Coordinates of C-alpha atoms and ligand atoms in Angstrom, one line a residue:
X1 CA -21.2 7.8 18.9
X2 CA -18.2 10.1 19.2
X3 CA -16.4 11.3 16.1
X4 CA -13.5 9.1 14.9
X5 CA -10.1 10.0 16.3
X6 CA -7.2 11.0 13.9
X7 CA -4.6 10.6 16.7
X8 CA -1.9 8.4 15.3
X9 CA -0.1 8.1 18.6
X10 CA -3.3 6.8 20.3
X11 CA -3.8 4.3 17.4
X12 CA -0.2 3.0 17.7
X13 CA -0.9 2.6 21.5
X14 CA -4.0 0.5 20.8
X15 CA -2.2 -1.5 18.1
X16 CA 0.7 -2.3 20.6
X17 CA -1.8 -4.0 22.9
X18 CA -4.0 -5.7 20.3
X19 CA -4.6 -9.4 20.2
X20 CA -6.2 -10.3 16.9
X21 CA -5.8 -7.8 14.0
X22 CA -7.2 -8.0 10.5
X23 CA -7.0 -5.6 7.6
X24 CA -9.6 -5.4 4.9
X25 CA -8.2 -3.8 1.8
X26 CA -9.6 -2.5 -1.4
X27 CA -8.6 -0.8 -4.6
X28 CA -7.2 2.3 -2.9
X29 CA -4.4 0.2 -1.5
X30 CA -3.1 -0.3 -5.1
X31 CA -3.9 3.2 -6.4
X32 CA -0.4 4.5 -5.8
X33 CA 0.9 1.5 -7.8
X34 CA -1.0 2.8 -10.9
X35 CA -3.9 0.4 -10.6
X36 CA -7.1 2.2 -11.4
X37 CA -9.7 2.0 -8.6
X38 CA -13.3 0.8 -9.3
X39 CA -14.9 4.1 -8.6
X40 CA -12.1 6.4 -9.6
X41 CA -12.7 8.0 -13.0
X42 CA -16.4 7.5 -12.2
X43 CA -15.8 3.8 -12.2
X44 CA -15.7 3.8 -15.9
X45 CA -13.7 1.7 -18.3
X46 CA -14.1 3.0 -21.8
X47 CA -17.8 3.9 -21.7
X48 CA -18.8 1.0 -19.4
X49 CA -19.4 0.9 -15.6
X50 CA -16.6 -1.4 -14.4
X51 CA -19.0 -3.1 -12.0
X52 CA -21.3 -4.1 -14.9
X53 CA -18.4 -5.9 -16.6
X54 CA -17.5 -7.9 -13.4
X55 CA -20.3 -10.4 -13.8
X56 CA -20.7 -13.9 -15.4
X57 CA -23.8 -12.6 -17.4
X58 CA -21.6 -9.9 -19.0
X59 CA -19.0 -12.5 -19.9
X60 CA -21.6 -14.8 -21.4
X61 CA -23.2 -12.0 -23.4
X62 CA -20.0 -10.4 -24.5
X63 CA -16.8 -12.4 -23.8
X64 CA -14.8 -10.2 -26.2
X65 CA -15.6 -7.0 -24.2
X66 CA -15.1 -8.6 -20.8
X67 CA -11.8 -10.2 -21.9
X68 CA -10.6 -6.8 -23.2
X69 CA -11.5 -5.3 -19.7
X70 CA -9.5 -8.0 -18.0
X71 CA -6.7 -7.9 -20.4
X72 CA -6.4 -4.2 -19.6
X73 CA -6.3 -5.0 -15.9
X74 CA -3.8 -7.8 -16.3
X75 CA -1.5 -5.5 -18.2
X76 CA -1.8 -2.9 -15.4
X77 CA -1.1 -5.5 -12.7
X78 CA 1.9 -6.8 -14.6
X79 CA 3.4 -3.3 -15.0
X80 CA 2.8 -2.4 -11.4
X81 CA 5.0 -2.6 -8.3
X82 CA 3.9 -3.0 -4.7
X83 CA 3.8 0.4 -3.0
X84 CA 4.8 1.4 0.6
X85 CA 1.4 0.4 2.0
X86 CA 1.7 -3.1 0.5
X87 CA 5.2 -3.4 2.0
X88 CA 4.1 -2.1 5.4
X89 CA 1.2 -4.6 5.6
X90 CA 3.5 -7.4 4.4
X91 CA 6.1 -6.6 7.1
X92 CA 3.3 -6.5 9.7
X93 CA 2.3 -10.0 8.7
X94 CA 5.9 -11.3 9.5
X95 CA 5.7 -12.4 13.1
X96 CA 9.3 -11.4 14.0
X97 CA 8.7 -7.9 12.7
X98 CA 5.2 -7.6 14.1
X99 CA 6.4 -8.6 17.6
X100 CA 8.3 -5.3 17.8
X101 CA 5.1 -3.3 17.2
X102 CA 2.3 -5.5 18.6
X103 CA 3.9 -8.4 20.7
X104 CA 0.7 -10.4 21.3
X105 CA -1.1 -9.8 18.0
X106 CA -2.0 -12.2 15.2
X107 CA -2.6 -10.6 11.8
X108 CA -4.2 -11.5 8.4
X109 CA -4.7 -9.2 5.4
X110 CA -8.0 -9.8 3.7
X111 CA -7.9 -8.2 0.3
X112 CA -10.6 -7.6 -2.2
X113 CA -7.9 -6.7 -4.8
X114 CA -7.1 -9.1 -7.6
X115 CA -3.8 -7.5 -8.7
X116 CA -1.6 -9.8 -6.6
X117 CA 0.5 -6.9 -5.3
X118 CA 0.0 -7.8 -1.7
X119 CA 1.3 -11.3 -2.3
X120 CA 4.3 -9.9 -4.3
X121 CA 5.0 -7.5 -1.4
X122 CA 5.0 -10.4 1.1
X123 CA 7.3 -12.5 -1.2
X124 CA 9.7 -9.5 -1.5
X125 CA 9.8 -8.9 2.3
X126 CA 10.2 -12.7 3.1
X127 CA 13.0 -13.1 0.6
X128 CA 14.9 -10.3 2.4
X129 CA 14.6 -12.0 5.8
X130 CA 16.0 -15.2 7.3
X131 CA 13.3 -17.9 7.2
X132 CA 10.8 -17.6 10.1
X133 CA 11.5 -20.0 12.9
X134 CA 7.9 -21.3 12.8
X135 CA 5.1 -21.1 10.2
X136 CA 2.6 -18.3 10.8
X137 CA -0.2 -19.2 13.2
X138 CA -2.8 -18.2 10.6
X139 CA -2.9 -17.2 6.9
X140 CA -1.0 -13.9 6.2
X141 CA -3.0 -12.9 3.2
X142 CA -6.5 -14.0 1.9
X143 CA -7.3 -12.9 -1.7
X144 CA -11.1 -13.2 -1.4
X145 CA -11.8 -12.1 -4.9
X146 CA -9.1 -14.2 -6.7
X147 CA -6.3 -12.9 -8.9
X148 CA -6.5 -11.3 -12.3
X149 CA -3.6 -13.4 -13.7
X150 CA -5.4 -16.6 -12.9
X151 CA -7.6 -18.2 -15.6
X152 CA -10.3 -20.8 -15.3
X153 CA -11.8 -23.2 -17.9
X154 CA -15.5 -22.5 -18.5
X155 CA -16.2 -26.2 -19.2
X156 CA -18.1 -27.8 -16.3
X157 CA -16.3 -31.1 -17.0
X158 CA -12.8 -29.6 -17.0
X159 CA -12.6 -26.5 -14.7
X160 CA -8.8 -26.4 -15.1
X161 CA -7.4 -23.3 -13.4
X162 CA -3.9 -21.9 -13.7
X163 CA -1.9 -18.8 -13.1
X164 CA -1.0 -17.4 -16.6
X165 CA 1.2 -14.3 -16.5
X166 CA 1.6 -14.3 -20.3
X167 CA 1.4 -10.8 -21.8
X168 CA -0.7 -10.5 -23.9
X169 CA -2.6 -13.6 -22.7
X170 CA -3.5 -14.2 -26.4
X171 CA -2.4 -12.6 -29.6
X172 CA -5.9 -11.2 -30.4
X173 CA -6.1 -9.2 -27.2
X174 CA -2.6 -7.7 -27.7
X175 CA -2.7 -3.9 -28.1
X176 CA -6.4 -3.5 -27.2
X177 CA -5.4 -2.1 -23.8
X178 CA -4.3 1.1 -25.6
X179 CA -7.8 1.6 -27.0
X180 CA -9.0 2.6 -23.5
X181 CA -7.2 5.9 -23.7
X182 CA -8.1 6.8 -27.3
X183 CA -11.7 5.8 -26.7
X184 CA -12.0 4.3 -30.2
X185 CA -14.7 1.8 -31.0
X186 CA -13.5 -1.4 -29.5
X187 CA -12.7 -4.3 -31.8
X188 CA -14.7 -7.5 -31.5
X189 CA -12.4 -10.4 -30.8
X190 CA -13.7 -13.6 -32.2
X191 CA -14.6 -16.1 -29.5
X192 CA -12.2 -18.6 -31.2
X193 CA -9.4 -16.2 -30.7
X194 CA -10.1 -15.5 -27.0
X195 CA -8.0 -17.3 -24.3
X196 CA -8.5 -21.1 -24.3
X197 CA -8.1 -23.7 -21.6
X198 CA -4.6 -25.3 -21.9
X199 CA -6.1 -28.7 -21.0
X200 CA -9.2 -29.0 -23.1
X201 CA -9.2 -26.1 -25.4
X202 CA -12.6 -24.7 -24.2
X203 CA -13.1 -21.0 -23.6
X204 CA -11.2 -19.8 -20.5
X205 CA -12.4 -16.9 -18.2
X206 CA -10.6 -14.7 -15.8
X207 CA -10.5 -16.6 -12.5
X208 CA -11.8 -13.8 -10.3
X209 CA -14.9 -13.7 -8.2
X210 CA -17.6 -11.8 -10.1
X211 CA -20.7 -10.2 -8.6
X212 CA -23.1 -12.9 -7.7
X213 CA -20.3 -15.5 -7.2
X214 CA -19.1 -16.7 -3.8
X215 CA -15.9 -15.1 -2.6
X216 CA -13.0 -17.4 -1.6
X217 CA -12.0 -18.3 1.9
X218 CA -15.4 -17.3 3.5
X219 CA -15.3 -19.8 6.4
X220 CA -11.7 -18.8 7.3
X221 CA -12.5 -15.1 7.0
X222 CA -15.6 -15.5 9.1
X223 CA -13.5 -17.1 11.9
X224 CA -10.9 -14.4 11.7
X225 CA -13.6 -11.6 11.8
X226 CA -15.3 -13.3 14.8
X227 CA -12.1 -13.2 16.9
X228 CA -10.8 -9.8 15.6
X229 CA -10.2 -7.2 18.3
X230 CA -8.9 -4.6 15.8
X231 CA -9.9 -4.1 12.1
X232 CA -8.0 -1.9 9.7
X233 CA -10.0 -0.8 6.7
X234 CA -7.6 0.3 3.9
X235 CA -8.5 2.0 0.7
X236 CA -12.0 0.7 0.2
X237 CA -15.3 2.5 -0.4
X238 CA -16.8 -0.3 1.7
X239 CA -19.7 -0.8 -0.8
X240 CA -19.0 -4.4 -1.9
X241 CA -20.2 -7.2 0.3
X242 CA -19.5 -9.3 2.2
X243 CA -16.1 -7.5 2.6
X244 CA -17.9 -4.3 3.6
X245 CA -19.7 -6.0 6.5
X246 CA -16.6 -7.0 8.4
X247 CA -15.9 -3.7 10.1
X248 CA -19.4 -3.4 11.5
X249 CA -19.2 -7.0 12.8
X250 CA -15.9 -6.3 14.6
X251 CA -17.4 -3.2 16.2
X252 CA -20.5 -5.0 17.3
X253 CA -18.4 -7.6 19.1
X254 CA -16.6 -4.9 21.0
X255 CA -13.5 -4.6 18.7
X256 CA -12.0 -1.4 17.4
X257 CA -12.0 -0.2 13.7
X258 CA -9.5 2.2 12.0
X259 CA -10.2 3.4 8.5
X260 CA -7.4 4.6 6.2
X261 CA -8.9 6.3 3.1
X262 CA -8.3 9.3 0.8
X263 CA -11.8 10.4 1.4
X264 CA -14.9 9.5 3.5
X265 CA -16.3 6.0 2.9
X266 CA -19.4 4.0 3.9
X267 CA -19.8 3.6 7.6
X268 CA -16.7 5.6 8.6
X269 CA -18.5 8.0 10.9
X270 CA -19.1 5.1 13.4
X271 CA -15.4 4.0 13.6
X272 CA -12.8 4.6 16.3
X273 CA -10.0 6.0 14.1
X274 CA -10.2 7.7 10.7
X275 CA -7.0 8.6 8.9
X276 CA -7.8 10.6 5.8
X277 CA -4.9 10.7 3.4
X278 CA -3.0 8.4 0.9
X279 CA -2.7 5.0 2.6
X280 CA 0.8 4.7 1.0
X281 CA 1.7 7.4 3.6
X282 CA -0.7 6.7 6.5
X283 CA -0.3 2.8 6.7
X284 CA 3.5 2.9 6.9
X285 CA 3.1 5.5 9.7
X286 CA 0.5 3.4 11.5
X287 CA 2.4 0.1 11.2
X288 CA 6.0 1.4 11.3
Ligands
BV8_1 C1 -21.6 -12.7 -2.8 C2 -13.3 -9.1 -8.5 C3 -22.8 -14.5 -1.9 C4 -13.6 -8.8 -9.9 C5 -15.0 -7.9 -7.2 C6 -24.8 -8.5 1.2 C7 -24.1 -9.7 1.6 C8 -23.5 -10.5 0.6 C9 -23.6 -10.1 -0.8 C10 -24.3 -8.9 -1.1 C11 -24.8 -8.1 -0.1 N1 -25.4 -7.0 -0.7 C12 -25.1 -7.1 -2.1 C13 -24.5 -8.2 -2.3 C14 -24.1 -8.7 -3.7 C15 -22.7 -8.2 -4.1 C16 -22.5 -6.7 -3.8 O1 -21.8 -6.5 -2.8 N2 -23.0 -5.8 -4.6 C17 -22.7 -4.4 -4.3 C18 -22.6 -3.7 -5.6 C19 -23.8 -3.8 -3.4 N3 -21.7 -9.0 -3.6 C20 -21.4 -10.1 -4.3 O2 -21.9 -10.5 -5.3 C21 -20.3 -11.0 -3.7 N4 -20.7 -12.4 -3.7 O3 -22.1 -12.0 -2.1 O4 -21.8 -14.1 -2.8 C22 -22.3 -14.9 -0.6 C23 -21.4 -14.1 0.1 C24 -21.0 -14.5 1.4 C25 -21.4 -15.6 1.9 C26 -22.3 -16.4 1.2 C27 -22.8 -16.0 0.0 C28 -19.0 -11.0 -4.6 C29 -18.5 -9.6 -4.7 C30 -17.1 -9.6 -5.5 C31 -17.2 -8.9 -6.8 N5 -15.8 -8.8 -7.4 N6 -13.7 -8.0 -7.7 C32 -12.7 -7.7 -10.4 O5 -11.9 -7.1 -9.7 O6 -12.9 -7.3 -11.6 S1 -15.4 -6.6 -6.3 C33 -14.5 -5.2 -6.8 O7 -15.0 -4.1 -6.1 C34 -13.0 -5.2 -6.6 O8 -12.5 -6.3 -5.9 C35 -12.9 -4.0 -5.6 O9 -11.8 -4.1 -4.7 C36 -14.2 -4.1 -4.9 C37 -14.7 -3.0 -4.0 O10 -14.4 -1.8 -4.4 P1 -13.2 -1.0 -3.7 O11 -12.0 -1.9 -3.5 O12 -13.7 -0.4 -2.4 O13 -12.8 0.1 -4.8 P2 -13.5 1.4 -5.0 O14 -13.0 1.9 -6.3 O15 -15.0 1.3 -4.8 O16 -13.0 2.4 -3.8 C38 -11.6 2.7 -3.8 C39 -11.4 3.4 -2.5 O17 -10.1 3.7 -2.3 C40 -12.2 4.7 -2.4 O18 -12.8 4.8 -1.1 C41 -11.1 5.8 -2.5 O19 -11.4 6.9 -1.7 C42 -9.9 5.0 -1.9 N7 -8.6 5.5 -2.3 C43 -8.2 5.8 -3.6 N8 -6.9 6.0 -3.6 C44 -6.4 5.9 -2.3 C45 -7.5 5.5 -1.5 N9 -7.5 5.3 -0.2 C46 -6.2 5.5 0.4 N10 -5.1 5.8 -0.3 C47 -5.2 6.0 -1.6 N11 -4.1 6.4 -2.3
ZN2 ZN1 -10.6 -27.0 -19.9

């Protein structure tokens, strides 16, 4: 396998003749917006490995700690703005704009991120344009791991889910986000004071996909991956599955893969293009 090319002109040439493009994004896409990545800072939140908190078992055993982790991430998401990479990907998903760059291409962004910034970027781009003449031929964004501002009732008989942007989501969690920095012993928030379901009053959980849970939109994503001729991999360590498996699948079916990352990531020595640098710079160059 030859080494990946860093020739942006050659990539733009390929993009202009691509038929079915997907982008698989991870936490690095939102880093420039101030959202901590999973493995940045050693993947730690307070003294915990972030990955160990993103599980249902962790929630069952310590809902206070897990809710403080998600309250911290909610507040980060609420304070953040989409960056130039979110905007460039959003513009590329608008058919009238994409046609200038890749006339025959379809495009969907598949994001692992739960911060909602890609959706906010698309809404901002769409509001600045006249309405598209026809609806997009396929979904523009698929948030496969859910959204951190969504909450889900833990009662099996209720299961009410709602987007709740309230800050703080409940009084008892207010102010705990500061404790991350000072590293003080975390408070224990009584279960009764944690977020409750607005329908039945039972304990609510963050409505994100935890490890061991099935990601959203899998059948749709599998179809898009199967027909993809070009896969952009943006700001992900490519260590979480099934998202990490898509680039290899596209390559195996004869498609091309371009990685956009600040540093080397899993599987990137086998790809066609590797653009090392901040994606908030390289993605606007690539899609502009
Ligand atoms: C599942 C929501 C069954 C919560 C998250 C094989 C197949 C299927 C499953 C597995 C498998 N092997 C193992 C599994 C199990 C597991 C898994 O992958 N484990 C890992 C640890 C090995 N997967 C699951 O459990 C998944 N469910 O498999 O169900 C199934 C599946 C399919 C079909 C049928 C059945 C569910 C996984 C979802 C977990 N939830 N998020 C939350 O956010 O709290 S994942 C979590 O990690 C985040 O979403 C995050 O996005 C994601 C991945 O991390 P990255 O995004 O890559 O972030 P990271 O910090 O690692 O890297 C950041 C990168 O950005 C770095 O490379 C850095 O260099 C770069 N960067 C930084 N700044 C910039 C930058 N790049 C460019 N510019 C910059 N400025
Ligand atoms: Zn309920």
